[in-house]
Amino acid sequence: MALLQIAEPGQSAAPHEHKLAVGIDLGTTNSLVATVRSGMAKVLNDEQGRSMLPSVVRYLPDGSIEVGREAQRHQADDPRNTIVSVKRFMGRGLQDIAHSEALPYEFESAPGMVRVRTRAGVKSPVEVSAEILKSLKGRAEAALGGDLVGVVITVPAYFDDAQRQATKDAAKLAGLNVLRLLNEPTAAAIAYGLDNKSEGVFAIYDLGGGTFDISILRLAKGVFEVLSTGGDSALGGDDFDHRIYCWMLEAAKISPPSAEDARRLMERAREAKEYLTTHDNAPINLRLKSGETVDVVLTTEIFTEITQTLVSKTIQPVKKALRDAGLRPDDIQGVVMVGGATRMPQIQRAVAEYFKQEPLNNLDPDKVVALGAAKQADLLAGNRTSDDDWLLLDVIPLSLGLETMGGLTEKIIPRNSTIPIARAQEFTTFKDGQTALAVHVVQGERELVADCRSLARFELRGIPPMVAGAPRIRVTFQVDADGLLSVTARETISGVESSVTVKPSYGLSDDEITTMLQDSMAHAKDDAFLRALTESRVEAQRLIEATQVALHEDAHLLDAAEREKIDQALAKLAEVIQGDNRRTLNMTMDALVDATNEFAARRMDQSIRRALAGKKVTEVADSALGAAAGEEKQ
Amino acid sequence: MDLSANYFALFELPTTFELDRAALDSRYRVLQAEVHPDRFAGSTDAERRRSMQWATRVNEGYRVLRRPLDRARYLLELQGFDVDAERNTAMDPEFLMEQMEWREGVMEARAASDLAALEDIHRRLKHTLEARYDELGELIDQRQAHAEAAGKVRELMFLEKLLSEVDDALADLEDA
């Protein structure tokens, strides 16, 4: 275990020290990790010099776990225990998964999220994803020679709350401190915009292995502002493979194949797709375990024809995103292509045709997301100076609403609202003496609740009995900068203030995560305890450092007594951080947080006042840059 | 400055319907650059919570101030006129007749999938809205006729809703 360095209270703990932070692109097909070194974002390779880690996890008979290329090699001979494209299952129920019958897994329907039965037991997609993240974490720590302070993990912009929560849970399970969940197209825009010093309105067309995103951003000096986003979280390169697979079965007249043969056919389909990027036709020859043979030639024409509906399925969200931004195709200065699947010529053609311009392909479509995430991680870790940074304003991709009478939805937070955002809604009772109220939160654009995704169902209890319509229950929906929802409720008339925080029904409870953590540590029980303690210590150390920096900068905001209180709480924490009582450590941390609450508020007020005051001088120059946004829609 | 400061004060703009859009945009960015949660990723829980509250408030203020209808409603609210609470007030019959005509036009164009007709309605509607917002600005800023302005705002709510329906109809036609 690394020794923790504790600075004397009042001294800032090496403020200019470079903090180790990475960006992770947790992809459907491949995952990458990147970091910023000497001001340059670089993808970190494995020991064999390979940058892409296939997002494949295999549970072996001896209880060990393989991730990446080694696991991928066994996807045909051990399909049930080799999980590929697990991202498609994140935050999803069995009924949500397309072609689940064609997949070789033994699915188990579980409340909230589907599970997969493997020889190592029943696994949640969160656990499988955590294995991929652990592998990347190990790679990064080996390459950088130290523990990571934090990570930025990218998610498809069109991921809903359940899928985001699942991703964050996976990171927690992998022992990573998530600085931010970052939308993939936004990450790409950061990498592209910073490298090319671009200004203007750009479209990011991101077709990955299993997800499609379109984001419209305004890039101005130091500001990345997402105007709108759209997409399809179940559409990607995999679907093109599947079309080829179906075509092969038909063209070669193959009877429904076994799980193993199906996997091999899918592999060939993928190879053929990639081959067609640079060739006009792809011969496919294969002898199946069933004894049947495949000997067909896939031409560019056939490929284009059988995937035409998929291509146009990407153009619909593009149109919608442009409309939401109040823009037309010719308002777009450039279209940045992201994701390996955008290499397909028919995609390039369709995008060029729609936007009437050649798309931009000057960044590696496989790496651009990881590179942008690395830059954002570097910024969030505090490694950049204030005159060399940027501001990122992102949006929520799907509307949040509530179920009302008759199974209809009432929108509370419309899609494409800039986050963080909060909205409050007042509820009342419809029966005399009613003491509980059911609230159902959904996400999606459709009018019927049944057509939207159910995020959370909860009951507000303990409402003081009053006549119908008298209680006023104020429910606040808060979406944070990760795009995650939390809900709190208050009864305002009676003065009874009860506050509940609701976790979406598709997320895992903290207990479940703890159990998974313990399970993964089954081989060494003591490790689980030590690890939890280490986590708390790292957290405590972060808190100490942040408080010291704050005191160093703004001690004048405190009177002597307040300062004394904070110093004491700080000294106490510095003392117990050495001990091995995790509970005491956590309680001492809470005490320090309480002691600094008011201080935090004053610091914020001060910085706002300063910023606005400084602004007056430079406003004239800046307002020329800040071109007014497009027409406002009501 | 605190979290409950009104949006005009927050953005240091005069409390008027007329708006310096460039100043609003630039102050929005300055404020977010200070308070955004990305600035506090390594801070204490208390600071991170505070940052989220502030960033939320700044986003909400920006949204309300930059949209003329929301800005007008907010201004009237500050003056003690709750536009929503008086929803039941009778509308001007002439305005209601006009509404019927607009709606008939939209329905007909929609049924006939007549893109040109819808675009024409869209253009005329935008024109009407602009003129009405000018009028509203005068009522609020010059004449301080808040009760009368509240009535106009209610009418504008109808027209904005109609405009968004025309937008939807246009979108449906384009997608077809």
XYZ file of N, CA and C in Angstrom, chain A residues 361-478:
354
model
N -12.581 13.477 -41.333
C -12.061 12.184 -40.882
C -10.609 12.296 -40.434
N -10.189 13.512 -40.041
C -8.750 13.672 -39.781
C -8.297 13.217 -38.389
N -9.230 12.734 -37.557
C -8.798 12.135 -36.291
C -9.143 10.648 -36.337
N -8.328 9.834 -35.688
C -8.582 8.395 -35.661
C -9.936 8.137 -34.987
N -10.922 7.620 -35.759
C -12.280 7.497 -35.205
C -12.344 6.536 -34.016
N -11.351 5.639 -33.903
C -11.341 4.704 -32.781
C -10.807 5.353 -31.502
N -9.965 6.368 -31.643
C -9.260 6.893 -30.476
C -9.757 8.244 -29.985
N -10.464 8.960 -30.857
C -10.782 10.354 -30.546
C -11.572 10.517 -29.241
N -12.465 9.572 -28.948
C -13.265 9.672 -27.724
C -12.385 9.519 -26.479
N -11.499 8.539 -26.497
C -10.601 8.329 -25.354
C -9.681 9.535 -25.154
N -9.209 10.111 -26.258
C -8.309 11.264 -26.156
C -9.025 12.473 -25.547
N -10.257 12.698 -25.982
C -11.037 13.805 -25.423
C -11.315 13.570 -23.944
N -11.621 12.326 -23.584
C -11.897 11.992 -22.180
C -10.650 12.228 -21.334
N -9.473 11.908 -21.899
C -8.218 12.124 -21.170
C -8.005 13.610 -20.898
N -8.304 14.422 -21.897
C -8.138 15.877 -21.720
C -9.082 16.391 -20.636
N -10.324 15.885 -20.653
C -11.279 16.338 -19.646
C -10.859 15.851 -18.250
N -10.329 14.628 -18.174
C -9.870 14.098 -16.886
C -8.728 14.957 -16.337
N -7.843 15.361 -17.227
C -6.707 16.199 -16.848
C -7.211 17.539 -16.283
N -8.232 18.074 -16.958
C -8.825 19.346 -16.500
C -9.494 19.181 -15.143
N -10.298 18.124 -15.008
C -11.056 17.932 -13.766
C -10.142 17.607 -12.588
N -9.009 16.965 -12.873
C -8.073 16.626 -11.795
C -7.315 17.865 -11.328
N -7.485 18.960 -12.072
C -6.850 20.218 -11.654
C -5.419 20.353 -12.131
N -5.100 19.691 -13.244
C -3.722 19.756 -13.746
C -3.481 20.936 -14.684
N -4.541 21.659 -15.033
C -4.353 22.739 -16.001
C -4.431 24.087 -15.307
N -3.769 25.064 -15.895
C -3.831 26.403 -15.320
C -5.108 27.084 -15.794
N -5.524 28.118 -15.052
C -6.840 28.683 -15.336
C -6.896 29.425 -16.673
N -5.737 29.791 -17.242
C -5.823 30.454 -18.550
C -5.663 29.457 -19.697
N -5.645 28.190 -19.347
C -5.479 27.152 -20.353
C -6.563 26.104 -20.136
N -7.796 26.563 -19.900
C -8.835 25.579 -19.663
C -10.067 25.891 -20.502
N -11.108 25.139 -20.289
C -12.325 25.328 -21.080
C -13.528 24.973 -20.230
N -14.673 25.402 -20.735
C -15.933 25.149 -20.049
C -16.785 24.247 -20.935
N -17.370 23.242 -20.318
C -18.168 22.277 -21.062
C -19.611 22.348 -20.585
N -20.520 22.621 -21.507
C -21.939 22.695 -21.147
C -22.679 21.617 -21.930
N -23.142 20.604 -21.218
C -23.787 19.481 -21.903
C -25.272 19.444 -21.567
N -25.998 18.555 -22.217
C -27.455 18.511 -22.070
C -27.943 17.120 -21.670
N -29.196 17.049 -21.248
C -29.827 15.762 -20.975
C -30.484 15.293 -22.280
N -30.224 14.016 -22.684
C -30.651 13.592 -24.015
C -32.146 13.277 -24.145
N -32.759 12.866 -23.039
C -34.159 12.421 -23.097
C -34.967 13.129 -22.023
N -36.207 13.461 -22.341
C -37.047 14.162 -21.381
C -37.348 13.297 -20.162
N -37.480 13.962 -19.025
C -37.907 13.278 -17.812
C -39.342 13.680 -17.532
N -40.140 12.706 -17.153
C -41.540 13.013 -16.905
C -42.122 12.184 -15.782
N -43.387 12.469 -15.501
C -44.104 11.769 -14.439
C -45.347 11.132 -15.028
N -45.761 10.027 -14.432
C -47.009 9.414 -14.857
C -48.164 10.214 -14.260
N -49.140 10.545 -15.114
C -50.340 11.215 -14.607
C -51.525 10.295 -14.854
N -52.715 10.778 -14.527
C -53.927 9.977 -14.695
C -53.997 9.378 -16.100
N -54.434 8.138 -16.192
C -54.666 7.524 -17.492
C -53.408 7.046 -18.188
N -52.313 6.895 -17.443
C -51.095 6.357 -18.026
C -50.408 7.302 -18.987
N -50.660 8.604 -18.831
C -49.994 9.586 -19.686
C -48.789 10.182 -18.967
N -47.832 10.694 -19.763
C -46.665 11.314 -19.130
C -46.801 12.831 -19.140
N -46.324 13.430 -18.086
C -46.212 14.887 -18.073
C -44.732 15.207 -17.968
N -44.243 15.962 -18.950
C -42.804 16.251 -18.962
C -42.437 17.242 -17.869
N -41.386 16.921 -17.157
C -40.896 17.794 -16.098
C -39.640 18.512 -16.575
N -38.730 17.747 -17.160
C -37.506 18.330 -17.697
C -37.411 17.926 -19.166
N -37.510 18.909 -20.088
C -37.468 18.550 -21.502
C -36.069 18.147 -21.959
N -36.028 17.315 -22.978
C -34.744 16.889 -23.534
C -33.957 18.119 -23.994
N -32.657 17.944 -24.046
C -31.745 19.013 -24.475
C -31.703 20.213 -23.544
N -32.139 20.021 -22.289
C -31.941 21.067 -21.282
C -30.499 20.981 -20.815
N -29.864 22.132 -20.628
C -28.484 22.144 -20.161
C -28.424 21.654 -18.711
N -27.473 20.749 -18.435
C -27.330 20.215 -17.076
C -26.167 20.909 -16.366
N -26.175 20.984 -15.041
C -27.200 20.447 -14.133
C -28.490 21.246 -14.199
N -29.583 20.550 -13.946
C -30.887 21.211 -13.983
C -31.770 20.612 -12.896
N -32.658 21.428 -12.361
C -33.626 20.940 -11.369
C -34.992 21.506 -11.691
N -36.012 20.734 -11.440
C -37.381 21.218 -11.575
C -38.168 20.689 -10.397
N -39.049 21.531 -9.891
C -39.893 21.086 -8.786
C -41.318 20.967 -9.273
N -42.032 20.026 -8.715
C -43.427 19.829 -9.075
C -44.199 19.652 -7.775
N -45.352 20.335 -7.671
C -46.137 20.182 -6.444
C -47.209 19.131 -6.635
N -47.362 18.304 -5.624
C -48.405 17.279 -5.648
C -49.337 17.520 -4.474
N -50.548 17.009 -4.624
C -51.435 17.040 -3.475
C -52.233 15.744 -3.435
N -53.035 15.582 -2.377
C -53.800 14.343 -2.214
C -55.169 14.497 -2.859
N -55.823 13.391 -3.196
C -57.196 13.521 -3.692
C -58.219 12.865 -2.780
N -57.753 12.347 -1.635
C -58.703 11.785 -0.661
C -58.452 12.439 0.687
N -59.511 12.619 1.489
C -59.324 13.137 2.843
C -58.477 12.160 3.648
N -57.540 12.686 4.387
C -56.744 11.852 5.289
C -55.705 10.982 4.614
N -55.545 11.185 3.309
C -54.554 10.384 2.567
C -53.143 10.675 3.103
N -52.381 9.618 3.388
C -51.070 9.841 3.990
C -49.916 9.370 3.103
N -50.249 8.776 1.952
C -49.168 8.335 1.059
C -49.521 8.689 -0.382
N -48.495 8.794 -1.206
C -48.683 9.220 -2.578
C -47.679 8.464 -3.449
N -48.151 7.892 -4.556
C -47.239 7.141 -5.418
C -46.748 8.025 -6.553
N -45.443 8.020 -6.776
C -44.866 8.817 -7.863
C -44.112 7.870 -8.797
N -44.316 8.049 -10.079
C -43.648 7.201 -11.073
C -42.887 8.104 -12.042
N -41.567 7.974 -12.055
C -40.728 8.805 -12.914
C -40.350 8.017 -14.165
N -40.523 8.637 -15.328
C -40.188 7.951 -16.580
C -39.272 8.837 -17.433
N -38.599 8.204 -18.387
C -37.729 8.958 -19.288
C -38.061 8.584 -20.716
N -38.221 9.584 -21.567
C -38.536 9.330 -22.964
C -39.422 10.422 -23.528
N -39.676 10.331 -24.831
C -40.413 11.407 -25.505
C -41.869 11.064 -25.758
N -42.252 9.822 -25.562
C -43.593 9.397 -25.956
C -44.646 9.830 -24.957
N -45.897 9.889 -25.436
C -46.978 10.371 -24.583
C -47.438 9.342 -23.569
N -47.386 8.068 -23.983
C -47.843 7.013 -23.079
C -46.698 6.546 -22.188
N -47.022 6.411 -20.904
C -46.031 5.929 -19.949
C -45.441 4.595 -20.400
N -46.322 3.742 -20.963
C -45.893 2.406 -21.362
C -44.800 2.456 -22.432
N -44.731 3.551 -23.195
C -43.724 3.673 -24.259
C -42.433 4.327 -23.784
N -42.404 4.782 -22.529
C -41.189 5.400 -22.000
C -40.491 4.420 -21.064
N -39.262 4.765 -20.682
C -38.545 3.909 -19.751
C -38.899 4.297 -18.320
N -39.250 3.274 -17.559
C -39.573 3.531 -16.163
C -38.280 3.674 -15.374
N -38.102 4.806 -14.717
C -36.849 5.032 -13.988
C -36.997 4.751 -12.504
N -38.078 5.210 -11.933
C -38.238 5.018 -10.493
C -39.704 5.075 -10.121
N -40.067 4.227 -9.207
C -41.392 4.274 -8.604
C -41.174 4.411 -7.123
N -41.789 5.388 -6.522
C -41.646 5.470 -5.075
C -42.895 6.039 -4.440
N -43.022 5.751 -3.155
C -44.168 6.244 -2.416
C -43.710 7.267 -1.411
N -44.410 8.393 -1.389
C -44.146 9.376 -0.355
C -45.068 9.031 0.798
N -44.487 8.686 1.915
C -45.299 8.309 3.080
C -45.193 9.367 4.152
N -46.045 9.222 5.151
C -45.964 10.105 6.314
C -46.499 11.493 6.041
N -47.358 11.619 5.026
C -47.999 12.919 4.790
C -49.000 13.134 5.932
N -48.983 14.287 6.599
C -49.922 14.507 7.697
C -51.357 14.435 7.169
N -52.240 13.709 7.866
C -53.620 13.599 7.371
C -54.296 14.972 7.321
N -54.783 15.329 6.177
C -55.469 16.611 5.989
C -56.608 16.368 5.011
N -57.428 17.403 4.775
C -58.488 17.237 3.781
C -57.847 17.137 2.399
N -58.576 16.482 1.500
C -58.040 16.286 0.145
C -57.634 17.616 -0.473
N -56.473 17.623 -1.093
C -56.019 18.834 -1.784
C -55.282 19.820 -0.906
N -55.257 19.593 0.401
C -54.605 20.551 1.297
C -53.078 20.385 1.364
N -52.582 19.155 1.468
C -51.117 19.026 1.563
C -50.428 19.545 0.298
N -49.270 20.079 0.485
C -48.472 20.501 -0.669
C -47.161 19.741 -0.601
N -47.019 18.786 -1.497
C -45.785 18.000 -1.499
C -44.950 18.446 -2.692
N -43.812 18.992 -2.359
C -42.942 19.522 -3.392
C -41.876 18.481 -3.706
N -41.918 17.974 -4.939
C -40.955 16.955 -5.346
C -39.959 17.611 -6.308
N -38.691 17.512 -5.983
C -37.674 18.143 -6.817
C -36.871 17.086 -7.576
N -36.775 17.302 -8.877
C -36.006 16.407 -9.737
C -34.708 17.115 -10.088
N -33.614 16.539 -9.683
C -32.316 17.155 -9.959
C -31.504 16.240 -10.872
